[in-house]
Coordinates of C-alpha atoms in Angstrom, one line a residue:
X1 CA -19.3 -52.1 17.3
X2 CA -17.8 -54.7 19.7
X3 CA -15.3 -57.3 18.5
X4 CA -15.8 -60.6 19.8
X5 CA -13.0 -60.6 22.3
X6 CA -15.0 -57.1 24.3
X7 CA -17.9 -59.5 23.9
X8 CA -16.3 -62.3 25.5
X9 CA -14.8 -60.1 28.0
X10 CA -18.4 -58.2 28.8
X11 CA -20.0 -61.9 29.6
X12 CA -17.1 -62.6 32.2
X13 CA -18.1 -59.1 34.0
X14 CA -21.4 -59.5 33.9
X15 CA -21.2 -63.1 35.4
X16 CA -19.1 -61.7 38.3
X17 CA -21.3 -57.9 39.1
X18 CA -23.1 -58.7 42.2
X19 CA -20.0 -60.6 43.7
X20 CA -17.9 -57.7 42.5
X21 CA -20.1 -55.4 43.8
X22 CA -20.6 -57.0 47.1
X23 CA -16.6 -57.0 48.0
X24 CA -14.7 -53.7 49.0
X25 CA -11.3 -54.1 47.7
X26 CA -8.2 -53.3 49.9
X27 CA -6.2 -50.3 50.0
X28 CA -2.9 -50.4 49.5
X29 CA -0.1 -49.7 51.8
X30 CA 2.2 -46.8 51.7
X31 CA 5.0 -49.3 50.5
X32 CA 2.6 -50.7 47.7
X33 CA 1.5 -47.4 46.2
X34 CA 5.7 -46.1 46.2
X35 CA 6.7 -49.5 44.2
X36 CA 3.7 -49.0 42.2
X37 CA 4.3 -45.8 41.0
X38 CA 7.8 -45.7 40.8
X39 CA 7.8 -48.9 37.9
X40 CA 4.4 -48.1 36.0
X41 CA 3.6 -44.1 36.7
X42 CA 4.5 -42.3 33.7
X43 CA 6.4 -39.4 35.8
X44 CA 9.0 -42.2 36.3
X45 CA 9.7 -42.8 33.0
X46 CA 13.3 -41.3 33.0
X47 CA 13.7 -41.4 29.3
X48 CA 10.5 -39.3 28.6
X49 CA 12.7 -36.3 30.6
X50 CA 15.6 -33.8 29.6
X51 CA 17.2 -31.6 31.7
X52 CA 16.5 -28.2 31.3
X53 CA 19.7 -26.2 30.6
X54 CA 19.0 -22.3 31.1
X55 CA 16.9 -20.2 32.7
X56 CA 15.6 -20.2 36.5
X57 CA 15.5 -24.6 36.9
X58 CA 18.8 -25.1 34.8
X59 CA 20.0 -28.6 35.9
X60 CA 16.4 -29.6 36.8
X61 CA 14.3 -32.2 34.7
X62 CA 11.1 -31.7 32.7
X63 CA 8.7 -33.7 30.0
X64 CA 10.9 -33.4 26.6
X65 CA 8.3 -31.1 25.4
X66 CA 8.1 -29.1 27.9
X67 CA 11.8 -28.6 28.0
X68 CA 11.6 -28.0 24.1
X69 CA 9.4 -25.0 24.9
X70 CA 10.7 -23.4 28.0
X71 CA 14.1 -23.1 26.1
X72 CA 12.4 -22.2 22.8
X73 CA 13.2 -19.7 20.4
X74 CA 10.9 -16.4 21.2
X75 CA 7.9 -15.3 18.3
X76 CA 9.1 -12.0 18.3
X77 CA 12.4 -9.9 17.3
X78 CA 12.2 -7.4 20.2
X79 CA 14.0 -5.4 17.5
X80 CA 10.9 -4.8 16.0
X81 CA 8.1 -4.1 18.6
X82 CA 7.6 -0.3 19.5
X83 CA 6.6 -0.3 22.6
X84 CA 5.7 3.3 22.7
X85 CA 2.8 2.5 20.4
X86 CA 0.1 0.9 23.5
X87 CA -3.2 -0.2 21.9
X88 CA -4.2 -1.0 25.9
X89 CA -3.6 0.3 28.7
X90 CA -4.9 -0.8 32.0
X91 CA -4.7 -1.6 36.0
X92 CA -4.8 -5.6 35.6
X93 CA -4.2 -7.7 32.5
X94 CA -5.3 -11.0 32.9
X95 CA -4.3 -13.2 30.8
X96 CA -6.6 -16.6 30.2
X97 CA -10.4 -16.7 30.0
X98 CA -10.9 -19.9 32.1
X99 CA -12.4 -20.2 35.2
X100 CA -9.0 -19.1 37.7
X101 CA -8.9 -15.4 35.1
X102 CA -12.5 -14.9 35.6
X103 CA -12.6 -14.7 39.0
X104 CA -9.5 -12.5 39.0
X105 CA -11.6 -10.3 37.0
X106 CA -14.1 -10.2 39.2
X107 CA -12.2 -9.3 42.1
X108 CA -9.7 -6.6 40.5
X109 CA -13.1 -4.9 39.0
X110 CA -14.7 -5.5 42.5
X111 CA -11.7 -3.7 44.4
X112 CA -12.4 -0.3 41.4
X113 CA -9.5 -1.7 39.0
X114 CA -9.5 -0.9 35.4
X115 CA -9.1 -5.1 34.3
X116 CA -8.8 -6.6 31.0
X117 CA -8.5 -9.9 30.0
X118 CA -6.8 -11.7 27.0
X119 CA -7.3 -15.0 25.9
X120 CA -6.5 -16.7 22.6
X121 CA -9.7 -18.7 22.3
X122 CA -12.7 -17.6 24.0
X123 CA -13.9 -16.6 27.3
X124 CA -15.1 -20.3 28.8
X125 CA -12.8 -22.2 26.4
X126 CA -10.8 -23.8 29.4
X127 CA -10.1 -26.6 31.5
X128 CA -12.5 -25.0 33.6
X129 CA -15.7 -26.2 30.9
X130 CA -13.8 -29.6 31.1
X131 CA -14.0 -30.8 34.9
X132 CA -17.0 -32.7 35.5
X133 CA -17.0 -34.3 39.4
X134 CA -16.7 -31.5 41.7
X135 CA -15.1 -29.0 43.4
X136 CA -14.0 -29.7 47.6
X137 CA -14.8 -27.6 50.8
X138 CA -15.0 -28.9 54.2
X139 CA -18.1 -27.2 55.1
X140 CA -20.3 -30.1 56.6
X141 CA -20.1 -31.0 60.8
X142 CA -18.0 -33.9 60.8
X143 CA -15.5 -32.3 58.8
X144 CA -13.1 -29.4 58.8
X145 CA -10.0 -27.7 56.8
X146 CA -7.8 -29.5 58.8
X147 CA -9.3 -32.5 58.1
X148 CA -9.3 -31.6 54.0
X149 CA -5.6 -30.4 54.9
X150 CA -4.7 -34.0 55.8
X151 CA -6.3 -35.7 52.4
X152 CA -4.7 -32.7 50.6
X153 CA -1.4 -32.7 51.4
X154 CA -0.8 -36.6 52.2
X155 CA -2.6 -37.0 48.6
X156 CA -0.2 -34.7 47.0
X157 CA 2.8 -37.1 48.6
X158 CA 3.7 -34.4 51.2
X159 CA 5.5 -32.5 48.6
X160 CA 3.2 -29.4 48.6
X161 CA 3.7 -25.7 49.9
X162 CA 2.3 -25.9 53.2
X163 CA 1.1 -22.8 53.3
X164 CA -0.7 -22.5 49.6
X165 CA -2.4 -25.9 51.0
X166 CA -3.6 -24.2 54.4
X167 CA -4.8 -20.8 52.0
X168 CA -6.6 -23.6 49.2
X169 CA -8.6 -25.5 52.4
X170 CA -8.9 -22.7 54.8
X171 CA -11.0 -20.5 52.0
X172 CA -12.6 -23.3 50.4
X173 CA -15.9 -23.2 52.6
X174 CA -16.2 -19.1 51.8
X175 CA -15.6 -20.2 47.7
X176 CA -18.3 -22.1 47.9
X177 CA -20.7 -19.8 49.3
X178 CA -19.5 -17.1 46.7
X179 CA -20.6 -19.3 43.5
X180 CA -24.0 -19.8 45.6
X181 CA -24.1 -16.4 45.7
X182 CA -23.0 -15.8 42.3
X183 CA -25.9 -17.9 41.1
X184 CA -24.1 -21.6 41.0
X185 CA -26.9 -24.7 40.6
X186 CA -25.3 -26.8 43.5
X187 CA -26.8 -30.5 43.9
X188 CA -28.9 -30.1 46.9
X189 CA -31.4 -31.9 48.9
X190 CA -34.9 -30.7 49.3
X191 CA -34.0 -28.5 52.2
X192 CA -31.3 -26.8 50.7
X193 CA -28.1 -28.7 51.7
X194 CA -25.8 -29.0 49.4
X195 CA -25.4 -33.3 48.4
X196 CA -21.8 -34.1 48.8
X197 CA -19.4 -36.8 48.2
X198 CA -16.4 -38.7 48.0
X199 CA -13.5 -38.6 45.9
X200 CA -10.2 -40.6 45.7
X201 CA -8.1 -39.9 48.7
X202 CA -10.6 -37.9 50.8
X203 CA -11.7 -39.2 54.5
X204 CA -15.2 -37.4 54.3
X205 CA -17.8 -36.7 51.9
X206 CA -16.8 -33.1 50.7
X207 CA -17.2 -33.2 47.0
X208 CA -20.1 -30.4 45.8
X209 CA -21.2 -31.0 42.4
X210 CA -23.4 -29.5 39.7
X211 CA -24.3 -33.2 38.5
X212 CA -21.9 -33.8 36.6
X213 CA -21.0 -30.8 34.4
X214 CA -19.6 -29.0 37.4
X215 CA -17.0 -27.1 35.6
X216 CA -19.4 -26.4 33.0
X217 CA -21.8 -24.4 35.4
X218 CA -19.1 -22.9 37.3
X219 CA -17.5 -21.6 33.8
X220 CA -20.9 -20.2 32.9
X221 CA -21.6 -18.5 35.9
X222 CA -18.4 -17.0 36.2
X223 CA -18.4 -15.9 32.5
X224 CA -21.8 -14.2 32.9
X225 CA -20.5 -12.3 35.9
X226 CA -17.6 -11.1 34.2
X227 CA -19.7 -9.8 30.9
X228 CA -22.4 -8.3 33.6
X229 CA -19.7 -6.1 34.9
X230 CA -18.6 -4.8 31.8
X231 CA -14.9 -6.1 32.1
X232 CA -13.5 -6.0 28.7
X233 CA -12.5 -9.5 27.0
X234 CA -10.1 -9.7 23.7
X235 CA -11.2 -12.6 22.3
X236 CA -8.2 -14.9 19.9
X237 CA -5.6 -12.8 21.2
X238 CA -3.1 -14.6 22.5
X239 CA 0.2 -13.0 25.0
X240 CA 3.6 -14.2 23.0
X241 CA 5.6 -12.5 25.4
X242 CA 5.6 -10.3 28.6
X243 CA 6.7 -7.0 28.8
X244 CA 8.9 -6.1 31.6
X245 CA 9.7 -1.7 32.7
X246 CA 13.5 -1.1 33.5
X247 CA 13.6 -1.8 37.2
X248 CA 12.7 -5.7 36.0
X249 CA 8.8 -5.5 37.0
X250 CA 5.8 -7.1 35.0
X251 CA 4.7 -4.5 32.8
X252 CA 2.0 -6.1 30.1
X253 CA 2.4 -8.2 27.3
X254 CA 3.0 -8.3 23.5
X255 CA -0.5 -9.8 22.2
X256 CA -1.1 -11.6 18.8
X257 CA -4.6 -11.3 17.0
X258 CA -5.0 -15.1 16.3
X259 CA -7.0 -14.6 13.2
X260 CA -4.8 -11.6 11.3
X261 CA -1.5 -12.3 13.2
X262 CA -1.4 -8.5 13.9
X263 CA 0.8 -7.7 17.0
X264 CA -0.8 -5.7 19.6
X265 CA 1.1 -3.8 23.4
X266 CA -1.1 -4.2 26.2
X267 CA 0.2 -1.8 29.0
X268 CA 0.0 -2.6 32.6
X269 CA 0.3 -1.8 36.0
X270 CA 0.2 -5.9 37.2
X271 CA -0.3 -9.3 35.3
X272 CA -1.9 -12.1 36.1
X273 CA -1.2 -15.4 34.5
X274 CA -4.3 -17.6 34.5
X275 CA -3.3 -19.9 31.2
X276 CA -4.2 -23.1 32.5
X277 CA -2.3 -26.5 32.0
X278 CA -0.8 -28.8 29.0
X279 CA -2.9 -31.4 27.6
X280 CA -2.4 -30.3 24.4
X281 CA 1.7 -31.4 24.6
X282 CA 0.0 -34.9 24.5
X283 CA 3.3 -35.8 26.8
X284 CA 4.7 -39.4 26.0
X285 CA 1.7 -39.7 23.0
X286 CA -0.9 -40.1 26.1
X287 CA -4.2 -38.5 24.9
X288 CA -5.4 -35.7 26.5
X289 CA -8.8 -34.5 28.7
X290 CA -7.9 -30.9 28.5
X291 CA -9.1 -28.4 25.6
X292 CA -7.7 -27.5 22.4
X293 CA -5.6 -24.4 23.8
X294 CA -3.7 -26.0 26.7
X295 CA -0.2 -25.6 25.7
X296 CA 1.6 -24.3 28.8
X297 CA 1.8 -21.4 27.4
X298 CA 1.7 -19.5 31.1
X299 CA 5.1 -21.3 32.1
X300 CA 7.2 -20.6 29.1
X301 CA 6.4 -16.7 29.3
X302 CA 7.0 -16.7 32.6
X303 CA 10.1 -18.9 32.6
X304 CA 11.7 -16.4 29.9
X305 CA 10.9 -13.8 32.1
X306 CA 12.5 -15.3 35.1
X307 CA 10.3 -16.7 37.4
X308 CA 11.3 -20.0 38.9
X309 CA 9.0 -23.7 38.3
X310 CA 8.1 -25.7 40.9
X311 CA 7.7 -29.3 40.1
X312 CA 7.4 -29.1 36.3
X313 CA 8.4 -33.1 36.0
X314 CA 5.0 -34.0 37.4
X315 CA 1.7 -34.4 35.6
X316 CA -1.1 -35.8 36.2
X317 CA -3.0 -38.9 34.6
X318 CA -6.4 -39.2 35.0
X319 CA -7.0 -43.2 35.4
X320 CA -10.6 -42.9 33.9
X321 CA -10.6 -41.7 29.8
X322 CA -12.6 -43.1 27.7
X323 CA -10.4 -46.1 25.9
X324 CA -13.1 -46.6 23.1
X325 CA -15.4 -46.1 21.2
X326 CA -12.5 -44.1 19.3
X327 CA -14.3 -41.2 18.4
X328 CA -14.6 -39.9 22.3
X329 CA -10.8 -41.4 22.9
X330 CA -9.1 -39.9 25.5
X331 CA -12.1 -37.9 27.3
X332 CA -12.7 -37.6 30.5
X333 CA -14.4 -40.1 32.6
X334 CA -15.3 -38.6 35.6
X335 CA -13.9 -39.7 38.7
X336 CA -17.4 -39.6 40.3
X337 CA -18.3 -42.7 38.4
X338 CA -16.3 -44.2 40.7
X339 CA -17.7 -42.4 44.2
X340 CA -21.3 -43.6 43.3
X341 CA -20.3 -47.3 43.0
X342 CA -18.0 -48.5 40.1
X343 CA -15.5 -50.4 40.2
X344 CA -12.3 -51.3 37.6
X345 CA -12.3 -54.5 36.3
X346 CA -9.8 -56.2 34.1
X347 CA -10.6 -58.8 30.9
X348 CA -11.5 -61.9 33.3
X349 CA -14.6 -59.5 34.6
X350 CA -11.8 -59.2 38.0
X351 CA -12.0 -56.2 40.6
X352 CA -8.0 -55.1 40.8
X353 CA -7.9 -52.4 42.8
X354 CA -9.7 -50.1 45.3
X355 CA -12.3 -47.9 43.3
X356 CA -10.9 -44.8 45.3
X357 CA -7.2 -44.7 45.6
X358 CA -5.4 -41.5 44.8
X359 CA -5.6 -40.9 40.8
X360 CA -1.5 -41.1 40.4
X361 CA -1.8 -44.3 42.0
X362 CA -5.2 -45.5 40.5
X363 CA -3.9 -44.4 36.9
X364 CA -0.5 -46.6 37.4
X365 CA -2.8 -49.7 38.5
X366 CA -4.5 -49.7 35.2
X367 CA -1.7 -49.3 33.5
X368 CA 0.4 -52.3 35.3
X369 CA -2.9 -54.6 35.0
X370 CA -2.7 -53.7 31.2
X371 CA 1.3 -53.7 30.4
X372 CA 2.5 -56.5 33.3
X373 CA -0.4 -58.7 34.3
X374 CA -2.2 -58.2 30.2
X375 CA -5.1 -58.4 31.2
X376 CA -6.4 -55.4 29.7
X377 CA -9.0 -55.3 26.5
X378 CA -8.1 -54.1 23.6
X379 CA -9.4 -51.8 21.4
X380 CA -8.5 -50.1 17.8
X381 CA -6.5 -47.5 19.4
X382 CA -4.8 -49.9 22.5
X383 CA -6.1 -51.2 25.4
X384 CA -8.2 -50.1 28.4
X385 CA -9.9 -51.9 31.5
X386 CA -14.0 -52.0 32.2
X387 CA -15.2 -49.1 34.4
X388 CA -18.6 -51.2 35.5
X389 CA -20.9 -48.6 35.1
X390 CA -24.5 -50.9 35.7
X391 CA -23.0 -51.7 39.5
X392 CA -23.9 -47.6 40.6
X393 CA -28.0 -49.2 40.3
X394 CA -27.2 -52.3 41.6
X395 CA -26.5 -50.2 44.5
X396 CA -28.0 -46.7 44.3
X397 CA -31.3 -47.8 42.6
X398 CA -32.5 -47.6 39.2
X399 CA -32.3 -43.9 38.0
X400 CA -28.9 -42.8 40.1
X401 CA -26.9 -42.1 37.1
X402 CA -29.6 -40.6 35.3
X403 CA -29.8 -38.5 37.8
X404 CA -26.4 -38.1 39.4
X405 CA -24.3 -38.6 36.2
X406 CA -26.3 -37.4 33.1
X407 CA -23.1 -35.9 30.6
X408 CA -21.6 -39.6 31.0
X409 CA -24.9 -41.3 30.2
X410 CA -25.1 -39.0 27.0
X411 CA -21.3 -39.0 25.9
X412 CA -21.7 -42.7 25.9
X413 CA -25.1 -42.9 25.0
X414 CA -24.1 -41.4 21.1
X415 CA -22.6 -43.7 20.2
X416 CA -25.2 -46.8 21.4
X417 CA -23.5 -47.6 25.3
X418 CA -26.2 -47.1 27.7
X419 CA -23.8 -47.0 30.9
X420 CA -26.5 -48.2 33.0
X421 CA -26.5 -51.8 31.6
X422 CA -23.0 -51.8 30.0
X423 CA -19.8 -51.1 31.3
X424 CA -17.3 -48.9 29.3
X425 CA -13.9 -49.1 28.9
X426 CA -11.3 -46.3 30.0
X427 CA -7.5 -45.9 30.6
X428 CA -5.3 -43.3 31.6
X429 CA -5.2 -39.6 29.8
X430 CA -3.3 -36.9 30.2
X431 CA -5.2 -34.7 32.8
X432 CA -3.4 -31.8 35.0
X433 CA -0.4 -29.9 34.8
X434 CA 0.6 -30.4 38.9
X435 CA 4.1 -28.2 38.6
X436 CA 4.1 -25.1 37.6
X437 CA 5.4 -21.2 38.2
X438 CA 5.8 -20.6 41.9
X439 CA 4.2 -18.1 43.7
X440 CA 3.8 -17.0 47.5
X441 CA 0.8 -16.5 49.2
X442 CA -0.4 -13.3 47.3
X443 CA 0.3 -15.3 43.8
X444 CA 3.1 -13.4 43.0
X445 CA 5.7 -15.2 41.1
X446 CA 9.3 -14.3 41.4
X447 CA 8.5 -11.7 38.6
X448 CA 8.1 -8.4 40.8
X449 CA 4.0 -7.6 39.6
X450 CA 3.3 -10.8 37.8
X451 CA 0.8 -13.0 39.5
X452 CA -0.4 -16.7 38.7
X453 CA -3.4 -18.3 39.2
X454 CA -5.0 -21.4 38.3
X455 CA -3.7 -24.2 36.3
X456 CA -0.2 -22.6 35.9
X457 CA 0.6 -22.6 39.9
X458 CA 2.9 -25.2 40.7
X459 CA 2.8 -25.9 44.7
X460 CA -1.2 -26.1 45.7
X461 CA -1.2 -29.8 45.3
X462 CA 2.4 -31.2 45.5
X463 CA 2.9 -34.0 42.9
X464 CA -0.4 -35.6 42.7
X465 CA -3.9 -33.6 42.9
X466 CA -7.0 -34.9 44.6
X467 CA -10.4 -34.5 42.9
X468 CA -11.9 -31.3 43.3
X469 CA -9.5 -29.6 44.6
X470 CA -8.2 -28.0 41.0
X471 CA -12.2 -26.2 40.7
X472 CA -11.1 -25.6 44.3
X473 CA -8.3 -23.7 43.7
X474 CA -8.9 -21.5 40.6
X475 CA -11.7 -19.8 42.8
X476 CA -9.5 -19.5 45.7
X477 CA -6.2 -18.5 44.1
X478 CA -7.7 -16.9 41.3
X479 CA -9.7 -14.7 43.9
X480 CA -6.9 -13.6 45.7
X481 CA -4.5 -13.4 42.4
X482 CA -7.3 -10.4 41.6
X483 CA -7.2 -8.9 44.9
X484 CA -3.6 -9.0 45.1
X485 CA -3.2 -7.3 41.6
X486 CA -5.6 -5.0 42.7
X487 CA -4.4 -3.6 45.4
X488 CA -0.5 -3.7 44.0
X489 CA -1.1 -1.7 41.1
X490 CA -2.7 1.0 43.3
X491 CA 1.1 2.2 44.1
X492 CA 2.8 1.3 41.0
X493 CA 4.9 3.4 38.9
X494 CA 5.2 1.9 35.6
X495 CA 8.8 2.5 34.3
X496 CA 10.2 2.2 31.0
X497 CA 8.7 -0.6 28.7
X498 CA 11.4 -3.2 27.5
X499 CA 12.2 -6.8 26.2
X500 CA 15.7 -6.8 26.6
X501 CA 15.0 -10.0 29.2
X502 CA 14.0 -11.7 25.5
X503 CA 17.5 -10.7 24.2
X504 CA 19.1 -11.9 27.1
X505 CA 17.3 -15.5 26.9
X506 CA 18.5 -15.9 23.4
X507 CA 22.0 -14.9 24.5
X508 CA 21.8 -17.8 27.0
X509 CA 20.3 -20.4 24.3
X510 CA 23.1 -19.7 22.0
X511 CA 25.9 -19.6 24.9
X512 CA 24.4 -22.8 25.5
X513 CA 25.0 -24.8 22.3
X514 CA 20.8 -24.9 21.8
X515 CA 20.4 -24.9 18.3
X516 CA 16.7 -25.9 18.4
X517 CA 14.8 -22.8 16.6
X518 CA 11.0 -24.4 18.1
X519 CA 9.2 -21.3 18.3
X520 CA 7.7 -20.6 21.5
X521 CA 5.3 -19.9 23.5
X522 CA 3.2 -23.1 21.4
X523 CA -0.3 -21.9 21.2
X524 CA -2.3 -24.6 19.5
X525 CA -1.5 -28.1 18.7
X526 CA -0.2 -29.5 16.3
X527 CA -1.9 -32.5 14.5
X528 CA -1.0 -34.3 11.2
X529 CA -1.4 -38.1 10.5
X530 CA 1.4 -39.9 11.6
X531 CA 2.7 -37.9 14.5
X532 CA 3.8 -40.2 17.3
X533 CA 4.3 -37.8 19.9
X534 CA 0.0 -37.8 20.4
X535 CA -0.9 -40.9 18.9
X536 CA -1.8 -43.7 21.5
X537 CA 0.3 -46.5 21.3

């Protein structure tokens, strides 16, 4: 399975483990990591940007794709849709089945709302199933929110909203205790504390993990919470467009049955975003982490209903996905790997960099040590660097990533890499979707009734997010997004249904010369042989 030059290379690390192991890299300085990013981070690639020319951000930049979407051409002729004809009507909609709408649900139905939600996969089938390290709460003695504040916002380059950062840290200890509650199997030690650890970025040991399939027994906790209550969940139905009343409120949606195509008016009193990121865009042909519906589906609807972006040129690439074999290319590679002991080493078997820098800065070392200094390995697909699994025993003892890491030993283990005696070879894949719709402290967007949660927020974590903190914050955000709804549609009056905000958008394409008929929002990817905006190169 290995060619001879991985061979070669796998000798070299190997010959250098225990001295590698035995030597705590550097960190680098403030002026390192802004040189750094600025010439290899992908964000800084100016010619992988367009500015966006209508709408809320006009003049402001954005991935090409995205840009191609946000000013896309609607799926609907609002010609056609009779919005007196409402198949649902309801308190909440919620629209995404991942782990931020489920604990909406939760919430609204807690607080005596009549909720729904919407998704256009299935309930679970989100980022949410995907995150595997942990989620963050200061919740231990020697540490405290303002502590996790610190690592939060100096990880997210000091360009977060202050005050979504002191809401995401302040109820993170509570958010843990209400999965606990909720029936969450926490890693804990024989008297019941919960293990923690670190993760890039962070000055204490705050990470709480479920092994590592965290998301995956978050998702199923919540899920079974939300079918326990009886909330109602429309399975492949996607939202295509919002539906706003008269006085310019959020007002429901225009749904499409993924299987038939049939077009369905759900009817609301608030709406709560919770779509999750855009993986599936495959930005600059990176490969992805995220699941097969992450499209960004959340921003465009609420762009071409008028709420503003905040820092939509910034995504996420997380330094660790899996570079070969090919058939797992692109997965994620948990950044606990590297908080029991790992370290990144290049094709002389060389240590490069500090396990536990911050992931924008971690992702661009790779890729310099790869592009500038080639000394990456290469593979069918490109070229990656070693993640040296084996040193987590030589340090935690035979049996830690049985234990500790058990999805990683199995993804690898299919296909004949047993991570504790070889190391595996990763590089950077498109991860998290750090910009998105803006909202204040109750979630609302700009959109008068339309809330956001999740994913879709832009603001929590500024332009870089920590580990953790993105399981963090659909709990914390989604929680409140529900109660918010909640208690708003208590006193709403629902006016008079319309999409004229969808004629107006299309008046503002055409006034602008955009001539690009991309139908939008994009819903599932697109993949045929030969396509170079997802192929690795």
């Amino acid at each position: 399975m290995y060619t001879d030059e991985m061979l070669e290379s796998i000798k070299k690390v190997e010959a250098k483990r225990a001295e590698n192991a035995a030597v705590e890299p550097r960190r680098m300085t403030a002026d390192e990591k802004d040189k750094l990013l600025e010439t290899y981070h992908p964000d800084y690639i100016t010619d992988q940007f367009d500015t966006i020319k209508i709408g809320p951000n006009k003049g402001e930049k954005a991935p090409l794709e995205l840009v191609q979407l946000l000013q896309g051409k609607s799926r609907i002729n609002p010609s056609e849709i009779k919005l007196d004809r409402v198949d649902y009507d309801v308190d909440v909609l919620i629209i995404g089945g991942g782990g931020a709408g489920s604990s909406a649900a939760i919430e609204a139905h807690k607080a005596g709302a009549n909720v729904m939600i919407v998704t256009k996969l299935r309930i679970g089938d989100a980022n949410t199933m995907m995150a595997e390290g942990g989620i963050q709460a200061a919740d231990k003695p020697n540490d405290s929110p303002a502590i996790h504040f610190l690592d939060a916002f100096g990880g997210g380059h000091f360009a977060a909203k202050k005050e979504l950062v002191y809401k995401l840290v302040n109820e993170a200890p509570e958010a843990i205790q209400w999965l606990n509650d909720l029936g969450v199997e926490f890693d804990k030690d024989k008297d019941g504390t919960m293990i923690t650890t670190h993760g890039g970025g962070t000055s204490r040991k705050r990470m709480h993990a479920a092994k590592d399939y965290s998301g995956a027994e978050i998702m199923r906790t919540l899920r079974d919470e939300v079918l326990n209550r009886g909330i109602p969940v429309v399975d492949f139905t996607a939202a295509i467009e919002l539906i706003l009343d008269d006085k310019g409120n959020a007002a429901g949606a225009v749904l499409q049955n993924m299987e038939t195509g049939d077009l369905l008016i759900a009817k609301a009193k608030t709406v709560i975003l919770a779509t999750g990121g855009a993986g599936r865009l495959h930005y600059q042909g990176f490969p992805t982490s995220n699941h097969y519906g992450a499209t960004a589906d959340g921003l465009v609807l609420a762009y071409r209903a008028g709420a503003k972006l905040l820092y939509q040129d910034t995504l996420q690439y997380h330094p660790t996905g899996a570079a070969f074999p090919q058939q797992i290319f692109g997965a994620l590679v948990t950044e606990k790997v590297r908080s029991l002991g790992a370290k990144l080493v290049n094709v002389e078997g060389d240590v490069f960099m500090h396990p536990l820098e911050t992931r924008d800065v971690c992702a661009a070392s790779i890729i310099r040590e790869c592009k500038a200094h080639k000394k990456g390995v290469h593979t069918i697909l490109g070229e990656g660097v070693w993640l040296d699994t084996p040193m987590i025993e030589l340090k935690g003892g035979e049996g830690t990533i049985e234990k500790r890491i058990p999805a990683m030993m199995r993804m690898f283990g299919k296909y004949g890499i047993d991570i504790r005696k070889q190391p595996i070879l990763v590089y950077p894949t498109l991860h998290y979707q750090n910009g998105g719709i803006d909202i204040n402290t109750d979630c609302m967007s700009g959109v008068k009734n339309l809330f956001v949660a999740g994913e879709a927020v832009g603001g929590i974590h500024g332009r870089n997010r920590l580990m953790g903190n993105s399981l963090l914050d659909i709990i914390v955000f989604g929680r409140d997004a529900g109660k918010s709804a909640a208690s708003t549609a208590k006193n709403v009056q629902i006016g008079t249904l319309t999409l004229d905000h969808v004629n107006k958008f299309e008046a503002e394409r055409k006034s602008a010369g955009i001539t690009d008929d991309t139908l939008s929002p994009k819903l599932l990817p697109t993949y045929t042989h030969g396509n170079p905006r997802w192929e690795a190169k």
